[in-house]
Amino acid sequence: MGVVSAASLHPRKSSTIQLDRDTERMRALVAFTARSLRTPRPRCFGASIVHTKSGKLLLSALNNVAGEFDPSCHAEVRAIRRATKRLKQVSLAGFTLYSTCEPCPMCMSAALWADVDRVIFGATIEDATRHFRQIQIPATEVAERSDMLCTVDGPFLRDECYALFTHPAMLKAIRSWSSRRKK
């Protein structure tokens, strides 16, 4: 006889526990990201890497495209890079990536290449498009087109995550970036 998991015996209980964990982790990420709104360089994109089974936070990161003059320095990619370095391995199997916004195709691809178990996101690409340029390919589509396994769930706590985008400090920063663009 095979091993029977508690999840298969009590699917409702297991899904409720996972929902509670996801809510707790996403709220912690929103709080982490929101702290940047009180700084001279506010950011609305945050990501966390969390051990899938234990729920233990490995690390969190913010978008730093402008700070590093690197267009690939999105929060999800930064979190993945820092996590693999910290663990001294290229695989993040056994970990979940939480993001305040749906990962763009670059970030979702990085998550797939890193073998994360799950990606949980808050605001959608459509939400982000109201304020930033975006590539209009949903994270689920990127995952479906790959031969790598990864569960993508979202939007999750969408309103709380989108509030980061519409915070007055963030809107002021977005306006200043727009005025600096070359025409």
PDB file of C-alpha atoms in Angstrom:
ATOM      1  CA  MET A   1       0.000   0.000   0.000  1.00  0.00           C
ATOM      2  CA  GLY A   2       1.274   3.472  -0.887  1.00  0.00           C
ATOM      3  CA  VAL A   3       1.677   6.423   1.391  1.00  0.00           C
ATOM      4  CA  VAL A   4      -1.489   8.492   1.786  1.00  0.00           C
ATOM      5  CA  SER A   5      -0.980  12.197   2.397  1.00  0.00           C
ATOM      6  CA  ALA A   6      -3.041  14.239   4.820  1.00  0.00           C
ATOM      7  CA  ALA A   7      -4.042  16.391   1.850  1.00  0.00           C
ATOM      8  CA  SER A   8      -5.759  13.479   0.144  1.00  0.00           C
ATOM      9  CA  LEU A   9      -7.535  12.453   3.356  1.00  0.00           C
ATOM     10  CA  HIS A  10      -8.707  15.997   4.148  1.00  0.00           C
ATOM     11  CA  PRO A  11      -8.609  18.021   0.914  1.00  0.00           C
ATOM     12  CA  ARG A  12     -10.728  20.852   2.333  1.00  0.00           C
ATOM     13  CA  LYS A  13      -8.591  21.155   5.446  1.00  0.00           C
ATOM     14  CA  SER A  14      -5.401  21.080   3.381  1.00  0.00           C
ATOM     15  CA  SER A  15      -6.629  23.698   0.915  1.00  0.00           C
ATOM     16  CA  THR A  16      -7.799  25.931   3.781  1.00  0.00           C
ATOM     17  CA  ILE A  17      -4.384  25.664   5.431  1.00  0.00           C
ATOM     18  CA  GLN A  18      -2.671  26.477   2.113  1.00  0.00           C
ATOM     19  CA  LEU A  19      -5.004  29.434   1.548  1.00  0.00           C
ATOM     20  CA  ASP A  20      -4.224  30.731   5.048  1.00  0.00           C
ATOM     21  CA  ARG A  21      -0.486  30.355   4.392  1.00  0.00           C
ATOM     22  CA  ASP A  22      -0.736  32.072   1.016  1.00  0.00           C
ATOM     23  CA  THR A  23      -2.706  34.928   2.573  1.00  0.00           C
ATOM     24  CA  GLU A  24      -0.157  35.330   5.372  1.00  0.00           C
ATOM     25  CA  ARG A  25       2.817  35.224   2.962  1.00  0.00           C
ATOM     26  CA  MET A  26       1.263  37.639   0.465  1.00  0.00           C
ATOM     27  CA  ARG A  27       0.292  40.107   3.202  1.00  0.00           C
ATOM     28  CA  ALA A  28       3.862  39.968   4.525  1.00  0.00           C
ATOM     29  CA  LEU A  29       5.147  40.666   1.003  1.00  0.00           C
ATOM     30  CA  VAL A  30       2.741  43.594   0.567  1.00  0.00           C
ATOM     31  CA  ALA A  31       3.964  45.032   3.898  1.00  0.00           C
ATOM     32  CA  PHE A  32       7.619  44.539   2.872  1.00  0.00           C
ATOM     33  CA  THR A  33       7.013  46.225  -0.484  1.00  0.00           C
ATOM     34  CA  ALA A  34       4.935  49.029   1.061  1.00  0.00           C
ATOM     35  CA  ARG A  35       7.892  50.063   3.256  1.00  0.00           C
ATOM     36  CA  SER A  36       9.602  51.264   0.071  1.00  0.00           C
ATOM     37  CA  LEU A  37       6.758  53.748  -0.456  1.00  0.00           C
ATOM     38  CA  ARG A  38       8.201  55.799   2.422  1.00  0.00           C
ATOM     39  CA  THR A  39      11.601  56.085   0.724  1.00  0.00           C
ATOM     40  CA  PRO A  40      12.920  58.398  -2.017  1.00  0.00           C
ATOM     41  CA  ARG A  41      12.745  55.455  -4.442  1.00  0.00           C
ATOM     42  CA  PRO A  42       9.308  53.805  -3.980  1.00  0.00           C
ATOM     43  CA  ARG A  43       8.601  50.490  -5.664  1.00  0.00           C
ATOM     44  CA  CYS A  44       5.401  48.522  -6.120  1.00  0.00           C
ATOM     45  CA  PHE A  45       6.932  45.287  -7.413  1.00  0.00           C
ATOM     46  CA  GLY A  46       8.031  42.868  -4.692  1.00  0.00           C
ATOM     47  CA  ALA A  47       8.728  39.138  -4.636  1.00  0.00           C
ATOM     48  CA  SER A  48       9.383  36.504  -1.965  1.00  0.00           C
ATOM     49  CA  ILE A  49      10.780  32.993  -2.089  1.00  0.00           C
ATOM     50  CA  VAL A  50       9.148  30.729   0.508  1.00  0.00           C
ATOM     51  CA  HIS A  51       9.722  27.043   1.284  1.00  0.00           C
ATOM     52  CA  THR A  52       6.570  25.382  -0.064  1.00  0.00           C
ATOM     53  CA  LYS A  53       6.049  22.806   2.705  1.00  0.00           C
ATOM     54  CA  SER A  54       7.244  24.654   5.815  1.00  0.00           C
ATOM     55  CA  GLY A  55       6.112  28.137   4.742  1.00  0.00           C
ATOM     56  CA  LYS A  56       9.461  29.535   5.924  1.00  0.00           C
ATOM     57  CA  LEU A  57      10.531  32.731   4.175  1.00  0.00           C
ATOM     58  CA  LEU A  58      13.906  32.444   2.437  1.00  0.00           C
ATOM     59  CA  LEU A  59      14.063  36.052   1.214  1.00  0.00           C
ATOM     60  CA  SER A  60      12.232  38.994  -0.327  1.00  0.00           C
ATOM     61  CA  ALA A  61      13.328  41.427  -3.022  1.00  0.00           C
ATOM     62  CA  LEU A  62      12.130  44.596  -4.728  1.00  0.00           C
ATOM     63  CA  ASN A  63      12.337  45.671  -8.336  1.00  0.00           C
ATOM     64  CA  ASN A  64      15.563  47.635  -8.864  1.00  0.00           C
ATOM     65  CA  VAL A  65      15.666  48.389 -12.590  1.00  0.00           C
ATOM     66  CA  ALA A  66      16.472  52.090 -12.096  1.00  0.00           C
ATOM     67  CA  GLY A  67      18.864  51.531  -9.192  1.00  0.00           C
ATOM     68  CA  GLU A  68      20.977  48.999 -11.067  1.00  0.00           C
ATOM     69  CA  PHE A  69      20.454  50.418 -14.574  1.00  0.00           C
ATOM     70  CA  ASP A  70      19.398  46.904 -15.543  1.00  0.00           C
ATOM     71  CA  PRO A  71      16.091  46.307 -17.349  1.00  0.00           C
ATOM     72  CA  SER A  72      16.108  42.664 -16.177  1.00  0.00           C
ATOM     73  CA  CYS A  73      16.290  43.619 -12.494  1.00  0.00           C
ATOM     74  CA  HIS A  74      12.636  42.799 -11.797  1.00  0.00           C
ATOM     75  CA  ALA A  75      11.681  41.739  -8.264  1.00  0.00           C
ATOM     76  CA  GLU A  76      11.058  38.109  -9.239  1.00  0.00           C
ATOM     77  CA  VAL A  77      14.365  37.741 -11.092  1.00  0.00           C
ATOM     78  CA  ARG A  78      16.250  39.418  -8.226  1.00  0.00           C
ATOM     79  CA  ALA A  79      14.598  37.082  -5.706  1.00  0.00           C
ATOM     80  CA  ILE A  80      15.422  34.010  -7.814  1.00  0.00           C
ATOM     81  CA  ARG A  81      19.050  35.123  -8.314  1.00  0.00           C
ATOM     82  CA  ARG A  82      19.541  35.834  -4.612  1.00  0.00           C
ATOM     83  CA  ALA A  83      17.834  32.593  -3.547  1.00  0.00           C
ATOM     84  CA  THR A  84      19.914  30.352  -5.808  1.00  0.00           C
ATOM     85  CA  LYS A  85      23.085  32.099  -4.624  1.00  0.00           C
ATOM     86  CA  ARG A  86      22.088  31.753  -0.977  1.00  0.00           C
ATOM     87  CA  LEU A  87      21.275  28.057  -1.432  1.00  0.00           C
ATOM     88  CA  LYS A  88      24.307  27.502  -3.713  1.00  0.00           C
ATOM     89  CA  GLN A  89      22.150  25.613  -6.209  1.00  0.00           C
ATOM     90  CA  VAL A  90      20.303  26.471  -9.414  1.00  0.00           C
ATOM     91  CA  SER A  91      17.087  24.671  -8.533  1.00  0.00           C
ATOM     92  CA  LEU A  92      14.387  26.178  -6.362  1.00  0.00           C
ATOM     93  CA  ALA A  93      12.326  22.986  -6.369  1.00  0.00           C
ATOM     94  CA  GLY A  94      10.475  22.895  -3.077  1.00  0.00           C
ATOM     95  CA  PHE A  95       9.931  26.669  -3.081  1.00  0.00           C
ATOM     96  CA  THR A  96       7.084  29.034  -3.968  1.00  0.00           C
ATOM     97  CA  LEU A  97       7.522  32.448  -5.566  1.00  0.00           C
ATOM     98  CA  TYR A  98       5.116  35.129  -4.343  1.00  0.00           C
ATOM     99  CA  SER A  99       4.877  38.364  -6.329  1.00  0.00           C
ATOM    100  CA  THR A 100       2.875  41.541  -5.857  1.00  0.00           C
ATOM    101  CA  CYS A 101       2.205  41.486  -9.610  1.00  0.00           C
ATOM    102  CA  GLU A 102       1.757  38.800 -12.226  1.00  0.00           C
ATOM    103  CA  PRO A 103       5.211  37.873 -13.510  1.00  0.00           C
ATOM    104  CA  CYS A 104       6.074  39.157 -16.965  1.00  0.00           C
ATOM    105  CA  PRO A 105       7.236  36.554 -19.499  1.00  0.00           C
ATOM    106  CA  MET A 106      10.892  37.091 -18.508  1.00  0.00           C
ATOM    107  CA  CYS A 107      10.164  36.587 -14.809  1.00  0.00           C
ATOM    108  CA  MET A 108       7.859  33.635 -15.366  1.00  0.00           C
ATOM    109  CA  SER A 109      10.505  32.017 -17.574  1.00  0.00           C
ATOM    110  CA  ALA A 110      13.100  32.520 -14.823  1.00  0.00           C
ATOM    111  CA  ALA A 111      10.730  30.868 -12.335  1.00  0.00           C
ATOM    112  CA  LEU A 112      10.292  27.906 -14.686  1.00  0.00           C
ATOM    113  CA  TRP A 113      14.037  27.547 -15.302  1.00  0.00           C
ATOM    114  CA  ALA A 114      14.569  27.666 -11.525  1.00  0.00           C
ATOM    115  CA  ASP A 115      12.018  24.844 -11.022  1.00  0.00           C
ATOM    116  CA  VAL A 116       9.863  26.695  -8.467  1.00  0.00           C
ATOM    117  CA  ASP A 117       6.833  24.652  -7.407  1.00  0.00           C
ATOM    118  CA  ARG A 118       4.309  27.468  -7.455  1.00  0.00           C
ATOM    119  CA  VAL A 119       3.944  31.108  -8.444  1.00  0.00           C
ATOM    120  CA  ILE A 120       1.361  33.149  -6.545  1.00  0.00           C
ATOM    121  CA  PHE A 121       0.717  36.695  -7.777  1.00  0.00           C
ATOM    122  CA  GLY A 122      -1.397  39.663  -6.691  1.00  0.00           C
ATOM    123  CA  ALA A 123      -2.067  42.390  -9.252  1.00  0.00           C
ATOM    124  CA  THR A 124      -2.399  41.363 -12.895  1.00  0.00           C
ATOM    125  CA  ILE A 125      -0.423  42.337 -15.978  1.00  0.00           C
ATOM    126  CA  GLU A 126      -3.546  44.260 -16.987  1.00  0.00           C
ATOM    127  CA  ASP A 127      -3.345  46.228 -13.711  1.00  0.00           C
ATOM    128  CA  ALA A 128       0.337  46.995 -14.283  1.00  0.00           C
ATOM    129  CA  THR A 129      -0.370  48.171 -17.831  1.00  0.00           C
ATOM    130  CA  ARG A 130      -2.308  51.116 -16.389  1.00  0.00           C
ATOM    131  CA  HIS A 131       1.016  52.494 -15.111  1.00  0.00           C
ATOM    132  CA  PHE A 132       3.876  50.733 -16.903  1.00  0.00           C
ATOM    133  CA  ARG A 133       4.731  49.222 -20.261  1.00  0.00           C
ATOM    134  CA  GLN A 134       4.101  45.480 -20.250  1.00  0.00           C
ATOM    135  CA  ILE A 135       4.366  42.436 -22.478  1.00  0.00           C
ATOM    136  CA  GLN A 136       0.803  41.154 -22.727  1.00  0.00           C
ATOM    137  CA  ILE A 137       1.435  37.427 -22.221  1.00  0.00           C
ATOM    138  CA  PRO A 138      -0.103  35.965 -19.061  1.00  0.00           C
ATOM    139  CA  ALA A 139       2.114  33.969 -16.707  1.00  0.00           C
ATOM    140  CA  THR A 140      -0.211  30.985 -17.095  1.00  0.00           C
ATOM    141  CA  GLU A 141       0.375  30.981 -20.848  1.00  0.00           C
ATOM    142  CA  VAL A 142       4.153  31.011 -20.416  1.00  0.00           C
ATOM    143  CA  ALA A 143       3.856  28.082 -17.973  1.00  0.00           C
ATOM    144  CA  GLU A 144       1.484  26.152 -20.263  1.00  0.00           C
ATOM    145  CA  ARG A 145       3.864  26.496 -23.215  1.00  0.00           C
ATOM    146  CA  SER A 146       6.793  25.060 -21.282  1.00  0.00           C
ATOM    147  CA  ASP A 147       7.597  21.442 -20.512  1.00  0.00           C
ATOM    148  CA  MET A 148       8.384  22.399 -16.902  1.00  0.00           C
ATOM    149  CA  LEU A 149       5.844  21.952 -14.131  1.00  0.00           C
ATOM    150  CA  CYS A 150       4.779  24.958 -12.092  1.00  0.00           C
ATOM    151  CA  THR A 151       1.425  25.910 -10.619  1.00  0.00           C
ATOM    152  CA  VAL A 152       0.441  29.538 -11.262  1.00  0.00           C
ATOM    153  CA  ASP A 153      -2.256  31.027  -8.999  1.00  0.00           C
ATOM    154  CA  GLY A 154      -3.618  34.528  -9.117  1.00  0.00           C
ATOM    155  CA  PRO A 155      -4.761  37.119  -8.868  1.00  0.00           C
ATOM    156  CA  PHE A 156      -4.445  36.692  -5.118  1.00  0.00           C
ATOM    157  CA  LEU A 157      -5.142  39.639  -2.764  1.00  0.00           C
ATOM    158  CA  ARG A 158      -5.331  41.691  -5.950  1.00  0.00           C
ATOM    159  CA  ASP A 159      -6.757  44.840  -4.351  1.00  0.00           C
ATOM    160  CA  GLU A 160      -4.086  44.944  -1.637  1.00  0.00           C
ATOM    161  CA  CYS A 161      -1.337  44.457  -4.220  1.00  0.00           C
ATOM    162  CA  TYR A 162      -2.788  46.947  -6.679  1.00  0.00           C
ATOM    163  CA  ALA A 163      -2.980  49.536  -3.875  1.00  0.00           C
ATOM    164  CA  LEU A 164       0.845  49.587  -4.002  1.00  0.00           C
ATOM    165  CA  PHE A 165       0.594  50.891  -7.589  1.00  0.00           C
ATOM    166  CA  THR A 166      -1.889  53.629  -6.695  1.00  0.00           C
ATOM    167  CA  HIS A 167      -0.224  54.876  -3.512  1.00  0.00           C
ATOM    168  CA  PRO A 168       0.404  58.659  -3.837  1.00  0.00           C
ATOM    169  CA  ALA A 169       4.191  58.231  -3.479  1.00  0.00           C
ATOM    170  CA  MET A 170       4.213  55.607  -6.223  1.00  0.00           C
ATOM    171  CA  LEU A 171       2.050  57.688  -8.556  1.00  0.00           C
ATOM    172  CA  LYS A 172       4.356  60.677  -8.020  1.00  0.00           C
ATOM    173  CA  ALA A 173       7.391  58.533  -8.869  1.00  0.00           C
ATOM    174  CA  ILE A 174       5.695  57.155 -11.994  1.00  0.00           C
ATOM    175  CA  ARG A 175       4.904  60.709 -13.156  1.00  0.00           C
ATOM    176  CA  SER A 176       8.541  61.745 -12.679  1.00  0.00           C
ATOM    177  CA  TRP A 177       9.773  58.735 -14.686  1.00  0.00           C
ATOM    178  CA  SER A 178       7.374  59.569 -17.488  1.00  0.00           C
ATOM    179  CA  SER A 179       8.594  63.160 -17.650  1.00  0.00           C
ATOM    180  CA  ARG A 180      12.220  61.993 -17.979  1.00  0.00           C
ATOM    181  CA  ARG A 181      11.642  59.695 -20.965  1.00  0.00           C
ATOM    182  CA  LYS A 182      13.299  60.672 -24.195  1.00  0.00           C
ATOM    183  CA  LYS A 183      10.892  61.466 -26.985  1.00  0.00           C
TER     184      LYS A 183
END
